[in-house]
Amino acid sequence: MYKHILIPVALDHETLVDRKLEIARHLLAEDGRITLLTVLENIPGFVSEFVDLKIDNHLTQKVENRLKSAADGDERITCKVVTGKPGVQIAAYAETAGTDLILVGSHHPSAQDYFLGSTASRVVRRAGCSVFVVRDSDG
């Protein structure tokens, strides 16, 4: 059983959250905890010149509220939002938080994923702990 399970939640793969939580609860030690983590990529400088509003704080709060909604009041679940490159930040967060399992979602790979690499494959390569890959059944 795992003491701390990290579940990255990509905004474009939210449909997997319930399934990942179900799996995590099954694998979680009695006194374990789960962290739902979303990584928001930074807006490139050339794009930010055209944006009048500072949306970072509003977006972060909105995403954190969606994560809390997915947690559905479970006291064992913490929700976090960080910024950066998801494949890097997920592994870095797992290391600093003492995570012993990352439960990451993945769609069925396309040719583009093989050449460019998906976030899931980047996490698998960089993580210092076990990684459980949950496939999107729609893929």
PDB file of N, CA and C in Angstrom, residues 40-132:
ATOM      1  N   LEU A  40      -0.109  24.256 -14.664  1.00  0.00           N
ATOM      2  CA  LEU A  40      -0.474  25.227 -15.687  1.00  0.00           C
ATOM      3  C   LEU A  40       0.802  25.708 -16.372  1.00  0.00           C
ATOM      4  N   GLU A  41       0.826  25.630 -17.676  1.00  0.00           N
ATOM      5  CA  GLU A  41       2.006  26.101 -18.404  1.00  0.00           C
ATOM      6  C   GLU A  41       2.011  27.621 -18.428  1.00  0.00           C
ATOM      7  N   ASN A  42       3.200  28.191 -18.356  1.00  0.00           N
ATOM      8  CA  ASN A  42       3.349  29.644 -18.407  1.00  0.00           C
ATOM      9  C   ASN A  42       2.970  30.168 -19.786  1.00  0.00           C
ATOM     10  N   ILE A  43       2.381  31.352 -19.798  1.00  0.00           N
ATOM     11  CA  ILE A  43       2.043  32.000 -21.062  1.00  0.00           C
ATOM     12  C   ILE A  43       3.323  32.591 -21.640  1.00  0.00           C
ATOM     13  N   PRO A  44       3.623  32.290 -22.910  1.00  0.00           N
ATOM     14  CA  PRO A  44       4.826  32.860 -23.524  1.00  0.00           C
ATOM     15  C   PRO A  44       4.796  34.390 -23.497  1.00  0.00           C
ATOM     16  N   GLY A  45       5.942  35.000 -23.381  1.00  0.00           N
ATOM     17  CA  GLY A  45       6.053  36.456 -23.294  1.00  0.00           C
ATOM     18  C   GLY A  45       5.390  37.185 -24.444  1.00  0.00           C
ATOM     19  N   PHE A  46       5.542  36.681 -25.652  1.00  0.00           N
ATOM     20  CA  PHE A  46       4.949  37.374 -26.795  1.00  0.00           C
ATOM     21  C   PHE A  46       3.425  37.358 -26.756  1.00  0.00           C
ATOM     22  N   VAL A  47       2.835  36.365 -26.103  1.00  0.00           N
ATOM     23  CA  VAL A  47       1.379  36.305 -25.965  1.00  0.00           C
ATOM     24  C   VAL A  47       0.922  37.241 -24.854  1.00  0.00           C
ATOM     25  N   SER A  48       1.665  37.291 -23.757  1.00  0.00           N
ATOM     26  CA  SER A  48       1.256  38.105 -22.617  1.00  0.00           C
ATOM     27  C   SER A  48       1.215  39.593 -22.954  1.00  0.00           C
ATOM     28  N   GLU A  49       1.928  40.023 -23.989  1.00  0.00           N
ATOM     29  CA  GLU A  49       1.861  41.421 -24.413  1.00  0.00           C
ATOM     30  C   GLU A  49       0.466  41.800 -24.879  1.00  0.00           C
ATOM     31  N   PHE A  50      -0.290  40.837 -25.371  1.00  0.00           N
ATOM     32  CA  PHE A  50      -1.614  41.096 -25.922  1.00  0.00           C
ATOM     33  C   PHE A  50      -2.739  40.856 -24.915  1.00  0.00           C
ATOM     34  N   VAL A  51      -2.395  40.446 -23.697  1.00  0.00           N
ATOM     35  CA  VAL A  51      -3.395  40.176 -22.672  1.00  0.00           C
ATOM     36  C   VAL A  51      -3.416  41.338 -21.688  1.00  0.00           C
ATOM     37  N   ASP A  52      -4.584  41.978 -21.551  1.00  0.00           N
ATOM     38  CA  ASP A  52      -4.704  43.139 -20.667  1.00  0.00           C
ATOM     39  C   ASP A  52      -4.876  42.747 -19.203  1.00  0.00           C
ATOM     40  N   LEU A  53      -5.544  41.625 -18.947  1.00  0.00           N
ATOM     41  CA  LEU A  53      -5.837  41.214 -17.584  1.00  0.00           C
ATOM     42  C   LEU A  53      -4.795  40.241 -17.067  1.00  0.00           C
ATOM     43  N   LYS A  54      -4.552  40.290 -15.792  1.00  0.00           N
ATOM     44  CA  LYS A  54      -3.662  39.325 -15.147  1.00  0.00           C
ATOM     45  C   LYS A  54      -4.534  38.141 -14.731  1.00  0.00           C
ATOM     46  N   ILE A  55      -4.628  37.113 -15.600  1.00  0.00           N
ATOM     47  CA  ILE A  55      -5.562  36.019 -15.357  1.00  0.00           C
ATOM     48  C   ILE A  55      -4.974  34.881 -14.533  1.00  0.00           C
ATOM     49  N   ASP A  56      -3.672  34.902 -14.273  1.00  0.00           N
ATOM     50  CA  ASP A  56      -3.034  33.791 -13.569  1.00  0.00           C
ATOM     51  C   ASP A  56      -3.724  33.434 -12.260  1.00  0.00           C
ATOM     52  N   ASN A  57      -3.975  34.430 -11.409  1.00  0.00           N
ATOM     53  CA  ASN A  57      -4.579  34.154 -10.099  1.00  0.00           C
ATOM     54  C   ASN A  57      -5.997  33.622 -10.234  1.00  0.00           C
ATOM     55  N   HIS A  58      -6.774  34.192 -11.155  1.00  0.00           N
ATOM     56  CA  HIS A  58      -8.145  33.735 -11.355  1.00  0.00           C
ATOM     57  C   HIS A  58      -8.166  32.316 -11.901  1.00  0.00           C
ATOM     58  N   LEU A  59      -7.292  32.007 -12.848  1.00  0.00           N
ATOM     59  CA  LEU A  59      -7.237  30.674 -13.430  1.00  0.00           C
ATOM     60  C   LEU A  59      -6.791  29.659 -12.387  1.00  0.00           C
ATOM     61  N   THR A  60      -5.775  30.006 -11.624  1.00  0.00           N
ATOM     62  CA  THR A  60      -5.283  29.105 -10.582  1.00  0.00           C
ATOM     63  C   THR A  60      -6.400  28.780  -9.597  1.00  0.00           C
ATOM     64  N   GLN A  61      -7.131  29.784  -9.155  1.00  0.00           N
ATOM     65  CA  GLN A  61      -8.222  29.567  -8.197  1.00  0.00           C
ATOM     66  C   GLN A  61      -9.342  28.742  -8.824  1.00  0.00           C
ATOM     67  N   LYS A  62      -9.647  29.013 -10.071  1.00  0.00           N
ATOM     68  CA  LYS A  62     -10.699  28.268 -10.767  1.00  0.00           C
ATOM     69  C   LYS A  62     -10.317  26.785 -10.890  1.00  0.00           C
ATOM     70  N   VAL A  63      -9.074  26.510 -11.259  1.00  0.00           N
ATOM     71  CA  VAL A  63      -8.602  25.129 -11.390  1.00  0.00           C
ATOM     72  C   VAL A  63      -8.587  24.452 -10.029  1.00  0.00           C
ATOM     73  N   GLU A  64      -8.115  25.157  -9.006  1.00  0.00           N
ATOM     74  CA  GLU A  64      -8.088  24.573  -7.652  1.00  0.00           C
ATOM     75  C   GLU A  64      -9.504  24.231  -7.187  1.00  0.00           C
ATOM     76  N   ASN A  65     -10.476  25.071  -7.511  1.00  0.00           N
ATOM     77  CA  ASN A  65     -11.875  24.783  -7.151  1.00  0.00           C
ATOM     78  C   ASN A  65     -12.377  23.531  -7.861  1.00  0.00           C
ATOM     79  N   ARG A  66     -11.988  23.340  -9.120  1.00  0.00           N
ATOM     80  CA  ARG A  66     -12.383  22.134  -9.856  1.00  0.00           C
ATOM     81  C   ARG A  66     -11.757  20.893  -9.234  1.00  0.00           C
ATOM     82  N   LEU A  67     -10.500  21.010  -8.784  1.00  0.00           N
ATOM     83  CA  LEU A  67      -9.845  19.875  -8.124  1.00  0.00           C
ATOM     84  C   LEU A  67     -10.552  19.545  -6.815  1.00  0.00           C
ATOM     85  N   LYS A  68     -10.907  20.580  -6.046  1.00  0.00           N
ATOM     86  CA  LYS A  68     -11.616  20.366  -4.781  1.00  0.00           C
ATOM     87  C   LYS A  68     -12.968  19.714  -5.019  1.00  0.00           C
ATOM     88  N   SER A  69     -13.611  20.086  -6.094  1.00  0.00           N
ATOM     89  CA  SER A  69     -14.888  19.470  -6.446  1.00  0.00           C
ATOM     90  C   SER A  69     -14.699  17.981  -6.737  1.00  0.00           C
ATOM     91  N   ALA A  70     -13.623  17.643  -7.435  1.00  0.00           N
ATOM     92  CA  ALA A  70     -13.325  16.238  -7.734  1.00  0.00           C
ATOM     93  C   ALA A  70     -13.006  15.468  -6.453  1.00  0.00           C
ATOM     94  N   ALA A  71     -12.356  16.133  -5.486  1.00  0.00           N
ATOM     95  CA  ALA A  71     -12.015  15.491  -4.211  1.00  0.00           C
ATOM     96  C   ALA A  71     -13.257  15.200  -3.384  1.00  0.00           C
ATOM     97  N   ASP A  72     -14.325  15.923  -3.624  1.00  0.00           N
ATOM     98  CA  ASP A  72     -15.629  15.676  -3.011  1.00  0.00           C
ATOM     99  C   ASP A  72     -15.574  15.591  -1.478  1.00  0.00           C
ATOM    100  N   GLY A  73     -14.794  16.484  -0.868  1.00  0.00           N
ATOM    101  CA  GLY A  73     -14.751  16.560   0.586  1.00  0.00           C
ATOM    102  C   GLY A  73     -13.912  15.505   1.285  1.00  0.00           C
ATOM    103  N   ASP A  74     -13.237  14.654   0.539  1.00  0.00           N
ATOM    104  CA  ASP A  74     -12.392  13.615   1.143  1.00  0.00           C
ATOM    105  C   ASP A  74     -11.198  14.287   1.834  1.00  0.00           C
ATOM    106  N   GLU A  75     -11.117  14.131   3.148  1.00  0.00           N
ATOM    107  CA  GLU A  75     -10.071  14.790   3.937  1.00  0.00           C
ATOM    108  C   GLU A  75      -8.667  14.278   3.629  1.00  0.00           C
ATOM    109  N   ARG A  76      -8.565  13.123   3.000  1.00  0.00           N
ATOM    110  CA  ARG A  76      -7.246  12.569   2.658  1.00  0.00           C
ATOM    111  C   ARG A  76      -6.686  13.187   1.390  1.00  0.00           C
ATOM    112  N   ILE A  77      -7.468  14.031   0.709  1.00  0.00           N
ATOM    113  CA  ILE A  77      -7.055  14.592  -0.579  1.00  0.00           C
ATOM    114  C   ILE A  77      -6.711  16.065  -0.455  1.00  0.00           C
ATOM    115  N   THR A  78      -5.503  16.409  -0.926  1.00  0.00           N
ATOM    116  CA  THR A  78      -5.032  17.782  -0.997  1.00  0.00           C
ATOM    117  C   THR A  78      -5.024  18.194  -2.459  1.00  0.00           C
ATOM    118  N   CYS A  79      -5.322  19.454  -2.739  1.00  0.00           N
ATOM    119  CA  CYS A  79      -5.348  19.951  -4.117  1.00  0.00           C
ATOM    120  C   CYS A  79      -4.296  21.038  -4.297  1.00  0.00           C
ATOM    121  N   LYS A  80      -3.507  20.921  -5.351  1.00  0.00           N
ATOM    122  CA  LYS A  80      -2.427  21.868  -5.627  1.00  0.00           C
ATOM    123  C   LYS A  80      -2.437  22.270  -7.091  1.00  0.00           C
ATOM    124  N   VAL A  81      -2.059  23.524  -7.357  1.00  0.00           N
ATOM    125  CA  VAL A  81      -1.866  24.019  -8.715  1.00  0.00           C
ATOM    126  C   VAL A  81      -0.495  24.680  -8.761  1.00  0.00           C
ATOM    127  N   VAL A  82       0.337  24.251  -9.711  1.00  0.00           N
ATOM    128  CA  VAL A  82       1.660  24.836  -9.893  1.00  0.00           C
ATOM    129  C   VAL A  82       1.814  25.226 -11.364  1.00  0.00           C
ATOM    130  N   THR A  83       2.858  25.982 -11.655  1.00  0.00           N
ATOM    131  CA  THR A  83       3.104  26.378 -13.041  1.00  0.00           C
ATOM    132  C   THR A  83       4.426  25.809 -13.526  1.00  0.00           C
ATOM    133  N   GLY A  84       4.517  25.621 -14.842  1.00  0.00           N
ATOM    134  CA  GLY A  84       5.734  25.113 -15.452  1.00  0.00           C
ATOM    135  C   GLY A  84       5.405  24.092 -16.528  1.00  0.00           C
ATOM    136  N   LYS A  85       6.386  23.302 -16.880  1.00  0.00           N
ATOM    137  CA  LYS A  85       6.215  22.228 -17.858  1.00  0.00           C
ATOM    138  C   LYS A  85       5.707  20.993 -17.123  1.00  0.00           C
ATOM    139  N   PRO A  86       4.545  20.465 -17.487  1.00  0.00           N
ATOM    140  CA  PRO A  86       3.960  19.350 -16.735  1.00  0.00           C
ATOM    141  C   PRO A  86       4.883  18.145 -16.549  1.00  0.00           C
ATOM    142  N   GLY A  87       5.560  17.698 -17.587  1.00  0.00           N
ATOM    143  CA  GLY A  87       6.423  16.527 -17.476  1.00  0.00           C
ATOM    144  C   GLY A  87       7.551  16.706 -16.478  1.00  0.00           C
ATOM    145  N   VAL A  88       7.989  17.941 -16.287  1.00  0.00           N
ATOM    146  CA  VAL A  88       9.060  18.253 -15.338  1.00  0.00           C
ATOM    147  C   VAL A  88       8.489  18.504 -13.946  1.00  0.00           C
ATOM    148  N   GLN A  89       7.449  19.338 -13.876  1.00  0.00           N
ATOM    149  CA  GLN A  89       6.896  19.743 -12.584  1.00  0.00           C
ATOM    150  C   GLN A  89       6.246  18.610 -11.811  1.00  0.00           C
ATOM    151  N   ILE A  90       5.616  17.683 -12.509  1.00  0.00           N
ATOM    152  CA  ILE A  90       4.987  16.549 -11.818  1.00  0.00           C
ATOM    153  C   ILE A  90       6.037  15.725 -11.089  1.00  0.00           C
ATOM    154  N   ALA A  91       7.111  15.388 -11.778  1.00  0.00           N
ATOM    155  CA  ALA A  91       8.189  14.599 -11.159  1.00  0.00           C
ATOM    156  C   ALA A  91       8.876  15.388 -10.038  1.00  0.00           C
ATOM    157  N   ALA A  92       9.080  16.682 -10.246  1.00  0.00           N
ATOM    158  CA  ALA A  92       9.718  17.517  -9.218  1.00  0.00           C
ATOM    159  C   ALA A  92       8.836  17.629  -7.977  1.00  0.00           C
ATOM    160  N   TYR A  93       7.544  17.834  -8.175  1.00  0.00           N
ATOM    161  CA  TYR A  93       6.628  17.920  -7.044  1.00  0.00           C
ATOM    162  C   TYR A  93       6.612  16.597  -6.268  1.00  0.00           C
ATOM    163  N   ALA A  94       6.566  15.490  -7.003  1.00  0.00           N
ATOM    164  CA  ALA A  94       6.543  14.169  -6.363  1.00  0.00           C
ATOM    165  C   ALA A  94       7.765  13.975  -5.474  1.00  0.00           C
ATOM    166  N   GLU A  95       8.913  14.408  -5.955  1.00  0.00           N
ATOM    167  CA  GLU A  95      10.144  14.250  -5.180  1.00  0.00           C
ATOM    168  C   GLU A  95      10.131  15.099  -3.911  1.00  0.00           C
ATOM    169  N   THR A  96       9.751  16.375  -4.034  1.00  0.00           N
ATOM    170  CA  THR A  96       9.758  17.247  -2.857  1.00  0.00           C
ATOM    171  C   THR A  96       8.649  16.903  -1.865  1.00  0.00           C
ATOM    172  N   ALA A  97       7.556  16.333  -2.351  1.00  0.00           N
ATOM    173  CA  ALA A  97       6.428  16.003  -1.463  1.00  0.00           C
ATOM    174  C   ALA A  97       6.541  14.606  -0.851  1.00  0.00           C
ATOM    175  N   GLY A  98       7.553  13.846  -1.234  1.00  0.00           N
ATOM    176  CA  GLY A  98       7.713  12.506  -0.687  1.00  0.00           C
ATOM    177  C   GLY A  98       6.689  11.515  -1.206  1.00  0.00           C
ATOM    178  N   THR A  99       6.286  11.695  -2.441  1.00  0.00           N
ATOM    179  CA  THR A  99       5.306  10.807  -3.068  1.00  0.00           C
ATOM    180  C   THR A  99       5.928   9.443  -3.335  1.00  0.00           C
ATOM    181  N   ASP A 100       5.179   8.367  -3.088  1.00  0.00           N
ATOM    182  CA  ASP A 100       5.704   7.039  -3.406  1.00  0.00           C
ATOM    183  C   ASP A 100       4.987   6.389  -4.591  1.00  0.00           C
ATOM    184  N   LEU A 101       3.965   7.068  -5.154  1.00  0.00           N
ATOM    185  CA  LEU A 101       3.312   6.594  -6.374  1.00  0.00           C
ATOM    186  C   LEU A 101       2.703   7.784  -7.106  1.00  0.00           C
ATOM    187  N   ILE A 102       2.949   7.842  -8.406  1.00  0.00           N
ATOM    188  CA  ILE A 102       2.286   8.822  -9.271  1.00  0.00           C
ATOM    189  C   ILE A 102       1.313   8.032 -10.127  1.00  0.00           C
ATOM    190  N   LEU A 103       0.064   8.463 -10.123  1.00  0.00           N
ATOM    191  CA  LEU A 103      -0.979   7.798 -10.891  1.00  0.00           C
ATOM    192  C   LEU A 103      -1.343   8.744 -12.042  1.00  0.00           C
ATOM    193  N   VAL A 104      -0.758   8.513 -13.200  1.00  0.00           N
ATOM    194  CA  VAL A 104      -0.886   9.431 -14.323  1.00  0.00           C
ATOM    195  C   VAL A 104      -1.776   8.837 -15.404  1.00  0.00           C
ATOM    196  N   GLY A 105      -2.546   9.696 -16.059  1.00  0.00           N
ATOM    197  CA  GLY A 105      -3.411   9.253 -17.144  1.00  0.00           C
ATOM    198  C   GLY A 105      -2.716   9.383 -18.479  1.00  0.00           C
ATOM    199  N   SER A 106      -3.145   8.558 -19.422  1.00  0.00           N
ATOM    200  CA  SER A 106      -2.577   8.621 -20.755  1.00  0.00           C
ATOM    201  C   SER A 106      -3.612   8.183 -21.771  1.00  0.00           C
ATOM    202  N   HIS A 107      -3.682   8.923 -22.859  1.00  0.00           N
ATOM    203  CA  HIS A 107      -4.528   8.490 -23.965  1.00  0.00           C
ATOM    204  C   HIS A 107      -3.727   7.504 -24.803  1.00  0.00           C
ATOM    205  N   HIS A 108      -4.369   6.814 -25.698  1.00  0.00           N
ATOM    206  CA  HIS A 108      -3.639   5.888 -26.560  1.00  0.00           C
ATOM    207  C   HIS A 108      -2.721   6.688 -27.457  1.00  0.00           C
ATOM    208  N   PRO A 109      -1.456   6.297 -27.550  1.00  0.00           N
ATOM    209  CA  PRO A 109      -0.485   7.113 -28.275  1.00  0.00           C
ATOM    210  C   PRO A 109      -0.736   7.151 -29.776  1.00  0.00           C
ATOM    211  N   SER A 110      -0.466   8.321 -30.326  1.00  0.00           N
ATOM    212  CA  SER A 110      -0.510   8.487 -31.774  1.00  0.00           C
ATOM    213  C   SER A 110       0.928   8.602 -32.271  1.00  0.00           C
ATOM    214  N   ALA A 111       1.096   8.691 -33.564  1.00  0.00           N
ATOM    215  CA  ALA A 111       2.442   8.840 -34.124  1.00  0.00           C
ATOM    216  C   ALA A 111       3.114  10.090 -33.576  1.00  0.00           C
ATOM    217  N   GLN A 112       2.350  11.169 -33.390  1.00  0.00           N
ATOM    218  CA  GLN A 112       2.908  12.404 -32.865  1.00  0.00           C
ATOM    219  C   GLN A 112       3.502  12.193 -31.478  1.00  0.00           C
ATOM    220  N   ASP A 113       2.822  11.412 -30.625  1.00  0.00           N
ATOM    221  CA  ASP A 113       3.324  11.152 -29.278  1.00  0.00           C
ATOM    222  C   ASP A 113       4.641  10.392 -29.303  1.00  0.00           C
ATOM    223  N   TYR A 114       4.799   9.483 -30.261  1.00  0.00           N
ATOM    224  CA  TYR A 114       6.036   8.725 -30.334  1.00  0.00           C
ATOM    225  C   TYR A 114       7.218   9.621 -30.676  1.00  0.00           C
ATOM    226  N   PHE A 115       6.987  10.626 -31.508  1.00  0.00           N
ATOM    227  CA  PHE A 115       8.081  11.516 -31.887  1.00  0.00           C
ATOM    228  C   PHE A 115       8.320  12.615 -30.867  1.00  0.00           C
ATOM    229  N   LEU A 116       7.250  13.188 -30.302  1.00  0.00           N
ATOM    230  CA  LEU A 116       7.386  14.304 -29.388  1.00  0.00           C
ATOM    231  C   LEU A 116       7.365  13.869 -27.923  1.00  0.00           C
ATOM    232  N   GLY A 117       6.735  12.749 -27.628  1.00  0.00           N
ATOM    233  CA  GLY A 117       6.615  12.279 -26.246  1.00  0.00           C
ATOM    234  C   GLY A 117       5.437  12.920 -25.547  1.00  0.00           C
ATOM    235  N   SER A 118       4.706  12.139 -24.792  1.00  0.00           N
ATOM    236  CA  SER A 118       3.557  12.647 -24.043  1.00  0.00           C
ATOM    237  C   SER A 118       3.997  13.021 -22.633  1.00  0.00           C
ATOM    238  N   THR A 119       3.141  13.740 -21.938  1.00  0.00           N
ATOM    239  CA  THR A 119       3.437  14.090 -20.546  1.00  0.00           C
ATOM    240  C   THR A 119       3.629  12.826 -19.714  1.00  0.00           C
ATOM    241  N   ALA A 120       2.791  11.822 -19.939  1.00  0.00           N
ATOM    242  CA  ALA A 120       2.914  10.573 -19.179  1.00  0.00           C
ATOM    243  C   ALA A 120       4.290   9.949 -19.374  1.00  0.00           C
ATOM    244  N   SER A 121       4.772   9.908 -20.597  1.00  0.00           N
ATOM    245  CA  SER A 121       6.082   9.288 -20.823  1.00  0.00           C
ATOM    246  C   SER A 121       7.196  10.117 -20.207  1.00  0.00           C
ATOM    247  N   ARG A 122       7.043  11.432 -20.185  1.00  0.00           N
ATOM    248  CA  ARG A 122       8.054  12.283 -19.537  1.00  0.00           C
ATOM    249  C   ARG A 122       8.073  12.037 -18.034  1.00  0.00           C
ATOM    250  N   VAL A 123       6.892  11.881 -17.447  1.00  0.00           N
ATOM    251  CA  VAL A 123       6.809  11.614 -16.005  1.00  0.00           C
ATOM    252  C   VAL A 123       7.465  10.268 -15.701  1.00  0.00           C
ATOM    253  N   VAL A 124       7.166   9.256 -16.501  1.00  0.00           N
ATOM    254  CA  VAL A 124       7.750   7.924 -16.282  1.00  0.00           C
ATOM    255  C   VAL A 124       9.284   8.003 -16.326  1.00  0.00           C
ATOM    256  N   ARG A 125       9.815   8.755 -17.269  1.00  0.00           N
ATOM    257  CA  ARG A 125      11.287   8.869 -17.395  1.00  0.00           C
ATOM    258  C   ARG A 125      11.914   9.627 -16.241  1.00  0.00           C
ATOM    259  N   ARG A 126      11.222  10.638 -15.713  1.00  0.00           N
ATOM    260  CA  ARG A 126      11.828  11.518 -14.704  1.00  0.00           C
ATOM    261  C   ARG A 126      11.522  11.130 -13.255  1.00  0.00           C
ATOM    262  N   ALA A 127      10.461  10.406 -13.023  1.00  0.00           N
ATOM    263  CA  ALA A 127      10.017  10.140 -11.648  1.00  0.00           C
ATOM    264  C   ALA A 127      10.999   9.278 -10.875  1.00  0.00           C
ATOM    265  N   GLY A 128      11.158   9.621  -9.609  1.00  0.00           N
ATOM    266  CA  GLY A 128      12.008   8.841  -8.722  1.00  0.00           C
ATOM    267  C   GLY A 128      11.222   7.802  -7.931  1.00  0.00           C
ATOM    268  N   CYS A 129       9.922   7.682  -8.229  1.00  0.00           N
ATOM    269  CA  CYS A 129       9.070   6.714  -7.545  1.00  0.00           C
ATOM    270  C   CYS A 129       8.309   5.909  -8.594  1.00  0.00           C
ATOM    271  N   SER A 130       7.492   4.992  -8.148  1.00  0.00           N
ATOM    272  CA  SER A 130       6.682   4.182  -9.071  1.00  0.00           C
ATOM    273  C   SER A 130       5.643   5.055  -9.783  1.00  0.00           C
ATOM    274  N   VAL A 131       5.351   4.688 -11.027  1.00  0.00           N
ATOM    275  CA  VAL A 131       4.341   5.391 -11.815  1.00  0.00           C
ATOM    276  C   VAL A 131       3.351   4.372 -12.349  1.00  0.00           C
ATOM    277  N   PHE A 132       2.070   4.619 -12.089  1.00  0.00           N
ATOM    278  CA  PHE A 132       0.993   3.777 -12.566  1.00  0.00           C
ATOM    279  C   PHE A 132       0.301   4.561 -13.673  1.00  0.00           C
TER     280      PHE A 132
END
